[in-house]
Coordinates of C-alpha atoms in Angstrom, one line a residue:
M245 CA 48.5 -11.3 -26.3
K246 CA 47.3 -7.6 -26.1
K247 CA 44.1 -8.7 -27.8
V248 CA 43.5 -11.4 -25.2
L249 CA 44.2 -9.0 -22.3
L250 CA 42.0 -6.4 -23.9
G251 CA 39.2 -8.9 -24.4
V252 CA 39.5 -10.2 -20.8
S253 CA 39.5 -6.6 -19.5
L254 CA 36.5 -5.7 -21.6
L255 CA 34.5 -8.8 -20.4
T256 CA 35.4 -8.2 -16.8
T257 CA 34.3 -4.6 -17.0
L258 CA 31.1 -5.6 -18.8
F259 CA 30.2 -8.2 -16.2
S260 CA 31.1 -6.0 -13.2
T261 CA 29.1 -3.1 -14.6
A262 CA 26.1 -5.3 -15.2
S263 CA 26.2 -6.7 -11.6
I264 CA 26.6 -3.2 -10.2
A265 CA 23.7 -1.9 -12.3
A266 CA 21.5 -4.9 -11.2
S267 CA 22.3 -4.4 -7.5
V268 CA 21.7 -0.6 -7.7
S269 CA 18.3 -1.1 -9.3
E270 CA 17.4 -3.7 -6.7
N271 CA 18.6 -1.5 -3.9
D272 CA 16.8 1.5 -5.3
Y273 CA 13.5 -0.3 -4.6
A274 CA 14.2 -1.5 -1.1
G275 CA 13.7 1.0 1.7
L276 CA 11.4 3.2 3.8
R277 CA 8.6 5.2 2.3
A278 CA 6.0 7.6 3.8
G279 CA 3.0 9.1 2.1
A280 CA -0.4 10.8 2.6
G281 CA -3.5 10.9 0.5
Y282 CA -7.3 10.6 0.0
S283 CA -9.4 7.7 1.2
N284 CA -12.9 6.8 0.2
T285 CA -14.8 4.3 2.3
E286 CA -18.0 2.5 1.6
I287 CA -19.7 1.0 4.7
E288 CA -22.6 -1.4 4.5
L289 CA -24.8 -2.7 7.3
G290 CA -27.8 -4.7 6.2
S291 CA -29.7 -2.4 3.8
S292 CA -28.0 0.8 5.0
D293 CA -24.9 2.0 3.4
T294 CA -22.8 5.2 3.0
T295 CA -19.7 6.3 1.1
E296 CA -17.5 8.7 3.0
E297 CA -14.3 10.5 2.3
G298 CA -11.3 10.8 4.6
F299 CA -7.6 11.3 4.9
K300 CA -4.9 8.6 4.9
V301 CA -1.3 8.5 6.1
E302 CA 1.0 5.5 5.5
L303 CA 4.4 4.3 6.4
G304 CA 6.0 1.3 4.6
Y305 CA 9.2 -0.5 4.1
D306 CA 9.9 -2.4 0.9
I307 CA 12.1 -5.4 1.8
N308 CA 12.8 -6.2 -1.9
R309 CA 11.0 -6.0 -5.2
M310 CA 8.5 -8.7 -4.0
F311 CA 7.7 -8.0 -0.3
G312 CA 6.7 -4.9 1.6
L313 CA 5.4 -4.0 5.1
N314 CA 2.8 -1.3 5.6
V315 CA 1.1 0.6 8.4
S316 CA -1.6 3.1 7.7
Y317 CA -4.2 5.4 9.4
E318 CA -7.4 6.4 7.7
T319 CA -10.2 8.7 8.9
I320 CA -13.8 7.8 8.3
N321 CA -16.5 10.5 8.8
G322 CA -20.2 10.5 7.8
E323 CA -23.6 8.9 8.5
L324 CA -24.8 5.4 8.2
G325 CA -28.5 5.7 7.6
N326 CA -30.6 5.5 10.8
V327 CA -28.6 2.6 12.3
N328 CA -25.8 4.3 14.3
G329 CA -26.2 8.0 13.4
D330 CA -22.9 9.9 12.7
I331 CA -19.7 8.0 12.0
D332 CA -16.6 9.6 13.3
G333 CA -14.1 6.8 13.2
Y334 CA -10.7 5.7 12.0
A335 CA -9.0 2.5 10.9
V336 CA -5.4 1.5 11.6
K337 CA -4.0 -1.2 9.4
A338 CA -0.8 -3.2 9.6
G339 CA 0.1 -5.7 6.9
V340 CA 2.2 -7.0 4.1
D341 CA 2.1 -6.7 0.4
F342 CA 3.3 -9.3 -2.1
G343 CA 3.8 -8.6 -5.8
Y344 CA 6.6 -7.8 -8.1
A345 CA 8.2 -4.4 -8.9
F346 CA 8.9 -4.2 -12.6
Y347 CA 11.8 -1.9 -13.4
S348 CA 12.0 0.3 -16.5
K349 CA 14.8 2.8 -16.7
E350 CA 14.1 5.2 -13.8
A351 CA 10.7 3.9 -12.6
F352 CA 9.1 0.9 -10.9
L353 CA 5.6 -0.4 -11.2
K354 CA 4.4 -2.9 -8.6
P355 CA 1.0 -4.6 -8.7
Y356 CA 0.4 -6.3 -5.4
V357 CA -1.9 -8.2 -3.1
A358 CA -2.2 -7.0 0.5
L359 CA -3.1 -8.9 3.7
G360 CA -3.1 -7.8 7.3
G361 CA -4.9 -6.8 10.4
V362 CA -7.2 -3.8 10.9
S363 CA -8.5 -2.1 14.0
Y364 CA -11.5 0.2 13.6
S365 CA -12.6 2.6 16.3
Q366 CA -15.6 4.9 16.5
D367 CA -16.9 6.4 19.8
D368 CA -17.6 3.3 22.0
F369 CA -17.2 0.8 19.1
D370 CA -13.8 -0.9 18.8
E371 CA -13.4 -3.9 16.6
S372 CA -10.5 -5.7 14.9
S373 CA -10.5 -8.0 11.9
V374 CA -8.4 -9.2 8.9
Y375 CA -8.3 -7.3 5.6
G376 CA -7.4 -8.2 2.1
G377 CA -6.7 -6.0 -0.9
L378 CA -5.2 -5.2 -4.2
G379 CA -3.2 -2.3 -5.4
V380 CA -0.5 -0.9 -7.7
R381 CA 2.4 1.3 -6.7
F382 CA 4.3 3.5 -9.2
Q383 CA 7.7 4.9 -8.2
Y384 CA 9.7 7.5 -10.2
H385 CA 13.1 8.2 -8.6
H386 CA 12.2 8.8 -4.9
F387 CA 8.6 9.8 -5.4
Y388 CA 5.7 7.3 -5.5
S389 CA 1.9 7.0 -5.9
D390 CA -0.1 4.1 -4.6
L391 CA -3.7 3.2 -5.6
G392 CA -5.2 0.5 -3.5
I393 CA -8.5 -1.2 -2.5
S394 CA -9.2 -3.2 0.6
A395 CA -12.1 -4.9 2.3
Y396 CA -12.9 -6.2 5.7
Y397 CA -15.9 -7.2 7.8
L398 CA -16.6 -6.2 11.5
D399 CA -19.1 -7.7 13.9
A400 CA -22.0 -5.2 14.5
G401 CA -22.6 -6.6 17.9
D402 CA -26.1 -6.1 19.4
T403 CA -27.1 -3.4 16.8
S404 CA -27.7 -5.8 14.0
S405 CA -27.5 -9.5 13.0
D406 CA -25.5 -8.3 9.9
D407 CA -21.8 -7.5 9.9
Y408 CA -20.3 -4.1 8.9
K409 CA -18.7 -4.4 5.5
F410 CA -15.9 -1.9 4.8
Y411 CA -14.5 -1.2 1.3
H412 CA -11.6 1.3 1.2
T413 CA -10.2 2.9 -1.9
A414 CA -7.2 5.1 -1.4
I415 CA -4.7 7.0 -3.4
T416 CA -1.5 8.2 -1.7
F417 CA 1.5 10.2 -2.8
G418 CA 4.8 10.0 -1.0
Y419 CA 8.5 9.9 -0.8
K420 CA 10.8 6.8 -0.8
F421 CA 13.9 7.3 1.3

């Protein structure tokens, strides 16, 4: 009888510990995160193009290991050939990411696809579009780094028959609350 009770107690403890451990690792991934980093933007318009550096800040919320929400602000400064002169603009993005966060001991690695809306502003030029991108986020305890690329097209209006093509590459470092 003692062996049966001991066996049942051991199995109950094992299953409850496993379920607590699984929920803790799942809950460790869900939550608010904030970061800042470096942004590199390549802009093309017809035969003119430029690559400019900027600053990026982001705020995100990971719903679970598959879905996340993101808002970011990126500065874009430089020149675009002889088409529009100096560029002193910024892009605001709001979107979702979809992937899967793989868990290993104390860290997560999440490759993802991102989709959302972007609003670009520069002097008297304001345009909105849809963006798409790919990325990977690494999280160790509460600290994370995110490497992502995204692309979108904007109507150049009367300045050209071509569209602006924006390609962003960014790396951010942040804290997961």
